[in-house]
XYZ file of C-alpha atoms in Angstrom:
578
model
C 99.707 79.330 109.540
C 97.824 81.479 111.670
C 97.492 80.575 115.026
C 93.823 82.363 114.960
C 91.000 81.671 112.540
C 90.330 79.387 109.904
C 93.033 78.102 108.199
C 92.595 75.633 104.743
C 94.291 72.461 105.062
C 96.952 71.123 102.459
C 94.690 67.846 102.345
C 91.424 69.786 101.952
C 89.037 70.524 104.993
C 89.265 73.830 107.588
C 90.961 74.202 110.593
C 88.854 76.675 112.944
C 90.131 77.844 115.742
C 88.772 79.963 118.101
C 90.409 81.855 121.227
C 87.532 81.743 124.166
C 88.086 82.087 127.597
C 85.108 82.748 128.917
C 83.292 79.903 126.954
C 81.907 76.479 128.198
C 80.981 75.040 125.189
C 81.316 76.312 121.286
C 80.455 75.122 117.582
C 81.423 76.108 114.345
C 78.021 76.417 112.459
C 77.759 76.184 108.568
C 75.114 75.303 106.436
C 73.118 74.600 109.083
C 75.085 72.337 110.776
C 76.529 72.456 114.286
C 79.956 70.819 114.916
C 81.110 70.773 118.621
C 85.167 72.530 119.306
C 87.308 70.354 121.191
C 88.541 72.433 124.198
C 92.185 72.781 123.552
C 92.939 74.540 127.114
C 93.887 77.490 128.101
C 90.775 79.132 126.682
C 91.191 77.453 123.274
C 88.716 75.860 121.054
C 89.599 73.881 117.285
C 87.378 71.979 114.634
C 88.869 70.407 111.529
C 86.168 70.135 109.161
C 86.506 68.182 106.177
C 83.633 69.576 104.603
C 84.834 73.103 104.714
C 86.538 74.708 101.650
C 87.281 78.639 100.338
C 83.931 80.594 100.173
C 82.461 78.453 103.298
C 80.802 81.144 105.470
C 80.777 80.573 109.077
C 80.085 81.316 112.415
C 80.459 80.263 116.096
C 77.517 79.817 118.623
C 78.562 80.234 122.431
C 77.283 78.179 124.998
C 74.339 77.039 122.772
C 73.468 80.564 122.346
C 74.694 84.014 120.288
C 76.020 83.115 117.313
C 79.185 85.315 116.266
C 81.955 85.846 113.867
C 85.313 84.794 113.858
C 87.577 87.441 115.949
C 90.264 86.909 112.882
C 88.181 86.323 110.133
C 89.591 87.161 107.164
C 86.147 88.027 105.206
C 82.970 89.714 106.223
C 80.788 89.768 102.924
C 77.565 90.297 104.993
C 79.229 93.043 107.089
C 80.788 92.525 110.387
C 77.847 91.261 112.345
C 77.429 88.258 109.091
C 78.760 85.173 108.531
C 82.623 85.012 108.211
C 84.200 83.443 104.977
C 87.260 80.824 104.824
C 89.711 82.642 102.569
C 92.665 80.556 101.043
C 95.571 83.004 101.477
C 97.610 81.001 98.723
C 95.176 81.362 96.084
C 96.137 84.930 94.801
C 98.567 84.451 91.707
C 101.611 87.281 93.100
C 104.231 88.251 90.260
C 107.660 87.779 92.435
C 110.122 90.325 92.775
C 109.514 93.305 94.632
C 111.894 94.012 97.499
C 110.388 97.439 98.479
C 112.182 100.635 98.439
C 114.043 102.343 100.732
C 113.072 104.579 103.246
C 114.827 107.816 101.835
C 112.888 107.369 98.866
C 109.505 107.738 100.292
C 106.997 110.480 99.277
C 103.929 109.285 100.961
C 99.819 110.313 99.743
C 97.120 109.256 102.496
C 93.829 108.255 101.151
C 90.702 106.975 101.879
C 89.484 104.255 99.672
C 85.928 104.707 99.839
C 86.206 108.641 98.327
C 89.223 108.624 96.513
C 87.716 107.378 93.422
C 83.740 107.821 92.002
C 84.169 103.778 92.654
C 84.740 104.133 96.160
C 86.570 100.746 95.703
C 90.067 98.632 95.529
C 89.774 98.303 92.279
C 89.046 102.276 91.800
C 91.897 103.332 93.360
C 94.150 101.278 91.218
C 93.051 103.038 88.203
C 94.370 105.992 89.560
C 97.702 104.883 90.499
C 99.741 105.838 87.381
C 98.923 109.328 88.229
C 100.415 109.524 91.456
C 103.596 107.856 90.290
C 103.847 110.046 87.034
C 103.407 113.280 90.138
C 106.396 111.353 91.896
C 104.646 109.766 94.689
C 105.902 106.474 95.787
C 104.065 105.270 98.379
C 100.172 105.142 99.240
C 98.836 105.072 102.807
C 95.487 103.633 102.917
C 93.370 104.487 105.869
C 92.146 101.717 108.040
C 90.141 98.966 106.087
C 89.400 96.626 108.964
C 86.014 96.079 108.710
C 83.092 97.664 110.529
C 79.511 98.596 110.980
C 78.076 99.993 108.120
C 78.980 100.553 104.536
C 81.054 104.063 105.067
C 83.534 105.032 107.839
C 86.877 106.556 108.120
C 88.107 102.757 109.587
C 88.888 103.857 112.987
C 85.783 102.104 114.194
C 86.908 98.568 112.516
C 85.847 95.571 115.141
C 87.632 92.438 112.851
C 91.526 93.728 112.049
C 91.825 90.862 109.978
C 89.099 91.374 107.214
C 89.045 94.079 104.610
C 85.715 96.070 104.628
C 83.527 94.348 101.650
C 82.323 97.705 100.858
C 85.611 98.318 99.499
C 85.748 94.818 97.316
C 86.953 91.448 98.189
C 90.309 90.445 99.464
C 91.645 89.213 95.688
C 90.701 92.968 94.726
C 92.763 94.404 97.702
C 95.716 92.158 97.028
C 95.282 93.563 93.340
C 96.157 97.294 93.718
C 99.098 96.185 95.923
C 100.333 94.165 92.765
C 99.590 97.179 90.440
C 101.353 99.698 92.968
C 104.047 97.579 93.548
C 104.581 97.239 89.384
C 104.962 101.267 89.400
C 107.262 100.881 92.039
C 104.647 102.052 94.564
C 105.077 101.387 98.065
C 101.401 100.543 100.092
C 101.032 101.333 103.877
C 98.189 100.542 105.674
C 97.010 102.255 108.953
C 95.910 100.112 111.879
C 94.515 100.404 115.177
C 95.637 98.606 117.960
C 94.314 101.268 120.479
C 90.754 100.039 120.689
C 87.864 98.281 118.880
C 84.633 100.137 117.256
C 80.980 100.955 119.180
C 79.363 98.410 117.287
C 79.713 94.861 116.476
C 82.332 93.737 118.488
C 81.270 90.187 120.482
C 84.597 89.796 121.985
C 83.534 90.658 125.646
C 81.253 87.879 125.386
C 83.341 84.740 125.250
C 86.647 86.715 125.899
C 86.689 89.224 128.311
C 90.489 89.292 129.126
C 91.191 91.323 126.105
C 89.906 94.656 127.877
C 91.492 95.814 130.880
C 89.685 98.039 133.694
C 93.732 98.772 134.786
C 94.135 102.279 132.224
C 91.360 104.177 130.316
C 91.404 105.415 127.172
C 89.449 108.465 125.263
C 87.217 105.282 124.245
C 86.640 103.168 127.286
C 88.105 100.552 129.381
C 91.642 99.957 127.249
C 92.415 96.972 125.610
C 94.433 94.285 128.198
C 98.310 94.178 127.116
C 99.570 94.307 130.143
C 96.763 92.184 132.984
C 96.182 89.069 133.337
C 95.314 87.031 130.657
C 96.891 89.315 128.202
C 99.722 86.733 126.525
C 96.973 85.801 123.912
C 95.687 89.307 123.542
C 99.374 90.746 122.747
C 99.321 87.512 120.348
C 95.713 88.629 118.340
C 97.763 92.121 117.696
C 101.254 91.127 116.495
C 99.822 88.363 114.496
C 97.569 90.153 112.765
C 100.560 93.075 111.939
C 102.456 90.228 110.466
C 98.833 88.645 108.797
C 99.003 92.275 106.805
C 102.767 92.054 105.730
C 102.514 88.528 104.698
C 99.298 87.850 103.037
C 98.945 90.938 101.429
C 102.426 92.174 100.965
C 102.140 95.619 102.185
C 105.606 97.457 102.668
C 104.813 99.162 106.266
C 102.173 99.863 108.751
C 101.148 102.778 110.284
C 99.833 102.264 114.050
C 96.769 104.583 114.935
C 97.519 106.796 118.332
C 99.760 104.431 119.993
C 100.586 106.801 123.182
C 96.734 104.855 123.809
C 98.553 101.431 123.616
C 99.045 100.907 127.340
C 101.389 98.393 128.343
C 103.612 98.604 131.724
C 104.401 95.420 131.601
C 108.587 94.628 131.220
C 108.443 94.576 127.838
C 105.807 96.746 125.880
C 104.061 94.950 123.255
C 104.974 97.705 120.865
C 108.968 96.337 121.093
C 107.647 93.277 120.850
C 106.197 93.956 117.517
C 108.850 95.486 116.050
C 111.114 92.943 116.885
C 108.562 90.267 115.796
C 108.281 91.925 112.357
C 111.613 92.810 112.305
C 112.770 88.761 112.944
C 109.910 87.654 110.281
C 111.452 89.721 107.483
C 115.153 90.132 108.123
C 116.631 91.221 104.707
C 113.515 89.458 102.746
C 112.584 92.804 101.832
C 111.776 96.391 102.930
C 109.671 96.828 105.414
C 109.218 100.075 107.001
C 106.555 100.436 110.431
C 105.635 104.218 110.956
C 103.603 105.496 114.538
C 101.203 108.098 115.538
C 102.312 109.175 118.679
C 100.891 111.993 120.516
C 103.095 111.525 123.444
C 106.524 112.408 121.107
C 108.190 109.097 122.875
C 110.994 109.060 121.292
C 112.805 106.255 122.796
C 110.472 103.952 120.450
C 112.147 105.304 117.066
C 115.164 104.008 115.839
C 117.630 101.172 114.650
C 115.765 97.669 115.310
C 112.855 99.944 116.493
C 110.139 101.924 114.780
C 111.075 103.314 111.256
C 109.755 106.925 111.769
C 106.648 108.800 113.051
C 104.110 111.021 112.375
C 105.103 114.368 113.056
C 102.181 116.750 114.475
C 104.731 119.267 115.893
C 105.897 120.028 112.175
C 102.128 119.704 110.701
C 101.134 122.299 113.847
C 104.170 125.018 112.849
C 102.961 124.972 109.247
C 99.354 125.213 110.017
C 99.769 128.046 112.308
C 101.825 129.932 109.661
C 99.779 129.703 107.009
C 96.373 130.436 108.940
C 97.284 131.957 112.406
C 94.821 129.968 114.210
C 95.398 130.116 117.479
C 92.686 127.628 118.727
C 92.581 124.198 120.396
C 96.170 122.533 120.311
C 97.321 124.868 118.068
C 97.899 127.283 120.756
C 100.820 125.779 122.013
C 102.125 126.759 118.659
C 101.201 130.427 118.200
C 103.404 131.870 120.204
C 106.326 130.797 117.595
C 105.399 129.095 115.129
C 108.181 129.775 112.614
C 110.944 129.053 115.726
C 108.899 125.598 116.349
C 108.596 124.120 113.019
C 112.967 125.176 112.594
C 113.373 123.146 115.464
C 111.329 120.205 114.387
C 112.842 119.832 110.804
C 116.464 120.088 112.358
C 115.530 118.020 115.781
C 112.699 116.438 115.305
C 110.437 117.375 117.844
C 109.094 120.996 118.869
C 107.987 119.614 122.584
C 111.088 117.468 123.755
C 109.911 117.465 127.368
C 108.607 121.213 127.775
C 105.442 122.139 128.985
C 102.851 122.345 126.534
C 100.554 125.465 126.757
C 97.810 123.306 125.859
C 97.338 120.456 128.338
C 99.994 122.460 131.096
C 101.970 119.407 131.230
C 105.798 118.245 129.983
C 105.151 116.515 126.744
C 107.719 114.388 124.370
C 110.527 113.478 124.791
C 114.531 114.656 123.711
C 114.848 113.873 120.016
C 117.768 115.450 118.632
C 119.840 112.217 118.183
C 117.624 110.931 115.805
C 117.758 111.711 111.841
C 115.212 113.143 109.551
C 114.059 110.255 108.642
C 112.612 109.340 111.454
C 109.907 112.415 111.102
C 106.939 112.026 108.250
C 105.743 115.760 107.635
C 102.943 117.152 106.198
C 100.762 120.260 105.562
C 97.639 117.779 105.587
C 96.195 114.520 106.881
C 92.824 112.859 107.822
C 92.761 114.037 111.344
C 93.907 117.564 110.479
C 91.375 118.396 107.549
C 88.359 115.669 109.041
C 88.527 116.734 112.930
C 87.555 120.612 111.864
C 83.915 120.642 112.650
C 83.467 121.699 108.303
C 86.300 119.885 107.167
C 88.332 122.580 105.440
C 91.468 121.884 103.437
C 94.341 124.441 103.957
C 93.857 126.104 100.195
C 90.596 127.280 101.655
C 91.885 128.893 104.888
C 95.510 130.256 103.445
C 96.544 132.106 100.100
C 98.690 130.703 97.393
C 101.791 132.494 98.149
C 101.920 131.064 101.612
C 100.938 127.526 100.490
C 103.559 127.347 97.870
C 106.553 128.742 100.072
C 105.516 125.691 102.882
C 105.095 123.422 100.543
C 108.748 124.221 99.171
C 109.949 123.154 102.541
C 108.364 120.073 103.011
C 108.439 118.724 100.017
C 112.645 118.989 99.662
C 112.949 118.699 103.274
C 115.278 115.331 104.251
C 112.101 114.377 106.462
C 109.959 112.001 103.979
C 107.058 114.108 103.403
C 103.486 112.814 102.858
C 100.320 114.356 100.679
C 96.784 113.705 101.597
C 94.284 112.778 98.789
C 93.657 115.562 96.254
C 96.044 117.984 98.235
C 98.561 118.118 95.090
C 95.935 119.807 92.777
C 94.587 121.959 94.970
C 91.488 120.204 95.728
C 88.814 122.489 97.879
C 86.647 119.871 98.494
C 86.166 119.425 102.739
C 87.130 116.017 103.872
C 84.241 115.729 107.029
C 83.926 112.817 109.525
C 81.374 110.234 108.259
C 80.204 107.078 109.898
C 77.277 104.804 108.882
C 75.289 104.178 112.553
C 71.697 104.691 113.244
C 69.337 104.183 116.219
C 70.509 105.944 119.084
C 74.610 104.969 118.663
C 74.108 107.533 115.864
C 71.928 110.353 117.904
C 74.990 110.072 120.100
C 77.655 110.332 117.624
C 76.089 113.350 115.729
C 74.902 114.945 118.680
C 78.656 114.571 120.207
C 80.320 115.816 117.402
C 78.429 118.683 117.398
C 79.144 119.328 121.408
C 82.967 118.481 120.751
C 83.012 122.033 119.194
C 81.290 123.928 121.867
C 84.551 125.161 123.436
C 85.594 127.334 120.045
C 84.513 130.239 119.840
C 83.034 130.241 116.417
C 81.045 127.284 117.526
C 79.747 128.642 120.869
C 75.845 129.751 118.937
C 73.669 126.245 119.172
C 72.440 127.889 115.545
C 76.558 127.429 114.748
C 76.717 124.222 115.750
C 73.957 122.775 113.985
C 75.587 123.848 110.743
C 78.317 121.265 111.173
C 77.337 118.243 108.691
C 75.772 115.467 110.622
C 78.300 112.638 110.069
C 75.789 109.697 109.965
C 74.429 111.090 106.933
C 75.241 109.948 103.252
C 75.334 113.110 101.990
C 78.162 114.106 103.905
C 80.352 111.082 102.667
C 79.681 112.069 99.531
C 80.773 115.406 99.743
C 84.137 114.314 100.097
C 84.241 111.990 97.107
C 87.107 113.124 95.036
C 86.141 115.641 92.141
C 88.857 114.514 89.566
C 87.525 116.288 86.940
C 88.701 119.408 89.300
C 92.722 118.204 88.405
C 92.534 118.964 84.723
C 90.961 122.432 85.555
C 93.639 125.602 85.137
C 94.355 125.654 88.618
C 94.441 122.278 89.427
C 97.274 121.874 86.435
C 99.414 124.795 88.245
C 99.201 123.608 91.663
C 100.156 119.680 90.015
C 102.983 121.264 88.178
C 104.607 123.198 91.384
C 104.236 119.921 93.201
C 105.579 117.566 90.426
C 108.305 120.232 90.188
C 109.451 120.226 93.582
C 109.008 115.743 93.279
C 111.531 115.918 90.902
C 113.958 118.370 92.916
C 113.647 116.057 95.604
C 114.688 112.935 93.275
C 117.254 114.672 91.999
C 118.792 116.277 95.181
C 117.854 114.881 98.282
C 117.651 111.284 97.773
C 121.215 110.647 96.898
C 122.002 112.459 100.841
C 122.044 111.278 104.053
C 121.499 113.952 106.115
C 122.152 113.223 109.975
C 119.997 115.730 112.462
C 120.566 119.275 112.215
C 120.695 122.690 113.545
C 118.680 125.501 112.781
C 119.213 129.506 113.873
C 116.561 132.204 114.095
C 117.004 135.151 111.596
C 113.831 137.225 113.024
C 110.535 135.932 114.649
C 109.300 134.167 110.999
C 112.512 133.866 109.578
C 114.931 131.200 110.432
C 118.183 128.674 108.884
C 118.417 124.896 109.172
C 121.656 123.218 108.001
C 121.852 118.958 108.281
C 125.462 117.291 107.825
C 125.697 114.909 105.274
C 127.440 111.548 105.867
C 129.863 111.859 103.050
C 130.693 115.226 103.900
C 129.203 118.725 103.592
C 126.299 120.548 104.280
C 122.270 120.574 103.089
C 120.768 124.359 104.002
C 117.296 125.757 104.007
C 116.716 129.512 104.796
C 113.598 129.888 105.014
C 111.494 133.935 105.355
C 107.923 132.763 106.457
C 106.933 136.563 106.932
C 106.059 139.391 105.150
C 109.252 141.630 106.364
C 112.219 141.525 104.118
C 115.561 139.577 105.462
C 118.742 140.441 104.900
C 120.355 137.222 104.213
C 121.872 134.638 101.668
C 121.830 131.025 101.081
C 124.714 129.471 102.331
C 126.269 126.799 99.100
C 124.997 126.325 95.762
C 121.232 126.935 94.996
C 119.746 124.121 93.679
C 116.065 125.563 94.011
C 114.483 129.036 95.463
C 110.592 130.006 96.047
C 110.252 133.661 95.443
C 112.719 136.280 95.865
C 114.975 135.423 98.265
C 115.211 136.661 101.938
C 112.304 139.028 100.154
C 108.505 137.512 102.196
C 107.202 134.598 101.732
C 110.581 133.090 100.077
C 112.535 129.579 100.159
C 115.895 128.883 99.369
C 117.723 125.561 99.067
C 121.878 124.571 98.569
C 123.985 122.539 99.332
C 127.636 123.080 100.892
């Protein structure tokens, strides 16, 4: 039972229970009726209500006044400003059985739920599941789904992190695809963020203050408290509701949203504290992998009894600037070598283990070389990468073929577990944009700030430039990025689904059975380059790798067990094993 929320009761009745510092007086208010909370102490109010059942909706009025919705509700079918619902977390029939998979296994595909499918919808999505397992995908990463303002949003602006988003379906409908992925042998992640709450309808500074801090900033405002006083409960809302996500739906990991925001300088940061909390919930119950986005390259956060792997946007900055040779924003810090950083992140880890960034001027990440493979997801593509571009470009539209397939052939056999982004593995050309649903003048400011965020590159510099990018709040932008699937059964779309089912299967075949510890990697010329990981039972796994035009003259070290192009010719890839 959670300690937040409302909670059914085994004899029938609600428990409500509400978390309110600030508060003199509150009531639970449903069907028109106004039952007094008992003050519990140390900001704590609770109701049992007999009356209550499953489908109740409800609210809380403070001090005789605003009436709001429950912090942890686990329902918002009126949106988050609405009524919350009582949800019965037992009710949902599971089929028992699924332990997870391991983490070598994973092949991970991001996607949004609202324009993955023409449904836009749980139930959408699940129709298209059999296709990603039959490409060799086993796990899905949904985007955030906590709910917030609106009826379309990428779900970083989520202000309840307990409820779904009802434009996506209900909660049975959620809990649905994870039964269908999970009978394909489908892992499901979900991203959350812990690193702030959304611009609109969040109540929380009205009754409880104490879980914002004035102590750090963030690129959103005054930080959320996890470290000043009155933060115990606060730390609490976050872990619980990590757990709430594991247990109630049965997801197999979490993703945390831009955790180098998550300040905490307290003795023990709440992000140990989490893990271990998970970590002690589960034990050997089943697989349960936690993944972070960590802009700050802390290592010291991966590892046994830690955090299962992160995001890596060294690797995902190498690639980029290979196959485009943009040299703007952060990728600039890249240009100089890109083929030298991304060797050094798929044998180390990291590219920036404490060096100076050219970017921000500053020492950034830190040493990462002990740590294995796994601990690194990879990827060509993501959300941020394709949806923070002021036109939302996908790489096929800003590389050639060639180049795409050769990176591709590294990632994808790599011993780092690689993940796809939504429509990536047919070659979808589709943009993915940013899209929000706000209006009023929160909207003025969040097109007219996305349009300013641009200003400083220099194909954006022209006012007439910038007032090309799509205006987010609009509802033709979000549907611009609703998947095309008709687009996967075109000629191209088979070809590019064929070289990446190919290289799926490779990676079954050959790198799932190793254990590759980190490696080391030598440069062969300024785009040409070897890595080589040990393998715990002995032996070697090689990649030599020509990301250039020039010609190389070199050989794969081992037994080929799969080459891109000709090799040490341009543009070539060559795996073995030793």
């Amino acid at each position: 039972m959670m300690p937040f929320g409302a909670e059914p009761l085994a004899g029938g009745g609600v428990r409500f229970r509400l978390w309110a510092p600030a508060a003199s007086y509150v009531e639970l208010v449903f069907d028109s009726r106004f039952f007094p909370m008992r003050g519990m102490g140390d900001g704590w109010f609770e109701h049992a209500e007999p009356s209550a059942r499953p489908g109740t909706l409800y609210r809380y009025r403070i001090n005789g006044g605003q009436l709001v919705p429950d912090p942890a509700s686990r329902f918002q079918p009126q949106d988050c400003e609405g009524p919350s619902e009582v949800v019965d977390p037992a009710a949902f029939r599971w089929k028992d059985g699924w332990k997870g998979r391991p983490w070598n296994e994973a092949v991970l595909y991001e996607l949004h739920v609202g324009t993955f499918s023409p449904e836009g919808t749980y139930r959408g999505a699940m129709r298209k599941l059999p296709l990603l397992a039959e490409l060799g995908v086993t796990a899905i990463e949904l985007m955030p789904l906590s709910d917030f303002a609106g009826r379309r949003n990428w779900g970083y602006d989520g202000v309840l992190p307990y409820a779904p988003d009802s434009a996506y379906g209900r909660p049975e409908d959620l809990k649905a695809l994870l039964q269908a992925a999970h009978e394909l042998g489908i892992m499901v992640f979900l991203d959350v963020v812990y690193n702030h709450f959304g611009p609109k309808g969040n109540f929380l500074s009205l009754y409880a203050p104490q879980f914002f801090t004035t102590r750090h900033n963030t690129p959103w405002g005054a930080a959320i408290n996890f470290d000043d006083q009155g933060s115990r409960w606060v730390r609490e809302y976050f872990i619980q509701n990590a757990l709430y996500w594991l247990r109630e739906y049965r997801f197999d990991g979490l993703r945390f949203d831009a955790v180098h925001a998550i300040l905490d300088d307290s003795p023990r940061h709440v992000l140990d504290e989490l893990a271990f909390q998970v970590k002690s919930a589960f034990g050997n119950e089943r697989a349960i992998h936690l993944v972070l986005e960590n802009d700050a390259n802390q290592a010291r956060f991966l590892g046994a009894a830690k955090y299962t792997a992160q995001w890596n946007d060294d690797s995902h900055h190498g690639y980029h600037v290979l196959a485009t040779g943009e040299r703007d924003g952060y990728y600039v810090a890249y240009a100089d070598a890109p083929a030298k950083h991304l060797a050094r992140c798929l044998a180390e880890g990291f590219a920036y283990q404490g060096e100076v960034s050219p970017f921000t001027n500053e020492k950034r990440g830190e040493p990462s070389t002990r740590l294995a493979p796994s601990a690194f997801v990879d990827f060509l593509q993501n959300h941020d990468q394709v949806g923070n571009r002021a036109l939302g470009e996908r790489l096929i539209s800003l590389s050639d073929e060639q180049k795409l397939k050769a990176l591709t052939s590294i990632l994808l056999l790599a011993p780092s577990p690689p993940m796809l982004f939504m429509g990536e593995e047919w070659g979808c050309t589709q943009p993915f944009l940013f899209f929000c649903d706000f209006e009023g003048e929160l909207g003025d400011a969040v097109r007219n700030g996305r349009r300013e965020e641009f200003a400083r590159f220099a194909a954006f510099s022209d006012p007439a430039a910038r007032a090309r990018i799509p205006d987010p709040t609009a509802e033709a932008t979000f549907r611009e990025c609703i998947l095309r699937w008709a687009d996967r059964d075109m000629p191209d779309g088979r070809a590019w689904i064929a070289h990446y089912a190919d290289l799926l299967a490779l990676r079954r075949k050959h790198i799932w059975p190793l254990r590759p510890g980190p490696g080391r990697y030598a440069m062969l010329g300024e785009r040409a380059f070897t890595v080589e990981w040990p393998l715990e039972g002995g032996g070697t796994l090689a990649l030599l790798a020509n990301l250039g035009d020039a010609p190389l003259a070199a050989a794969p070290a081992g037994k080929l067990f799969h080459a891109h192009g000709n090799v040490g010719q341009g543009w070539s890839v060559a795996w073995s094993v030793a």
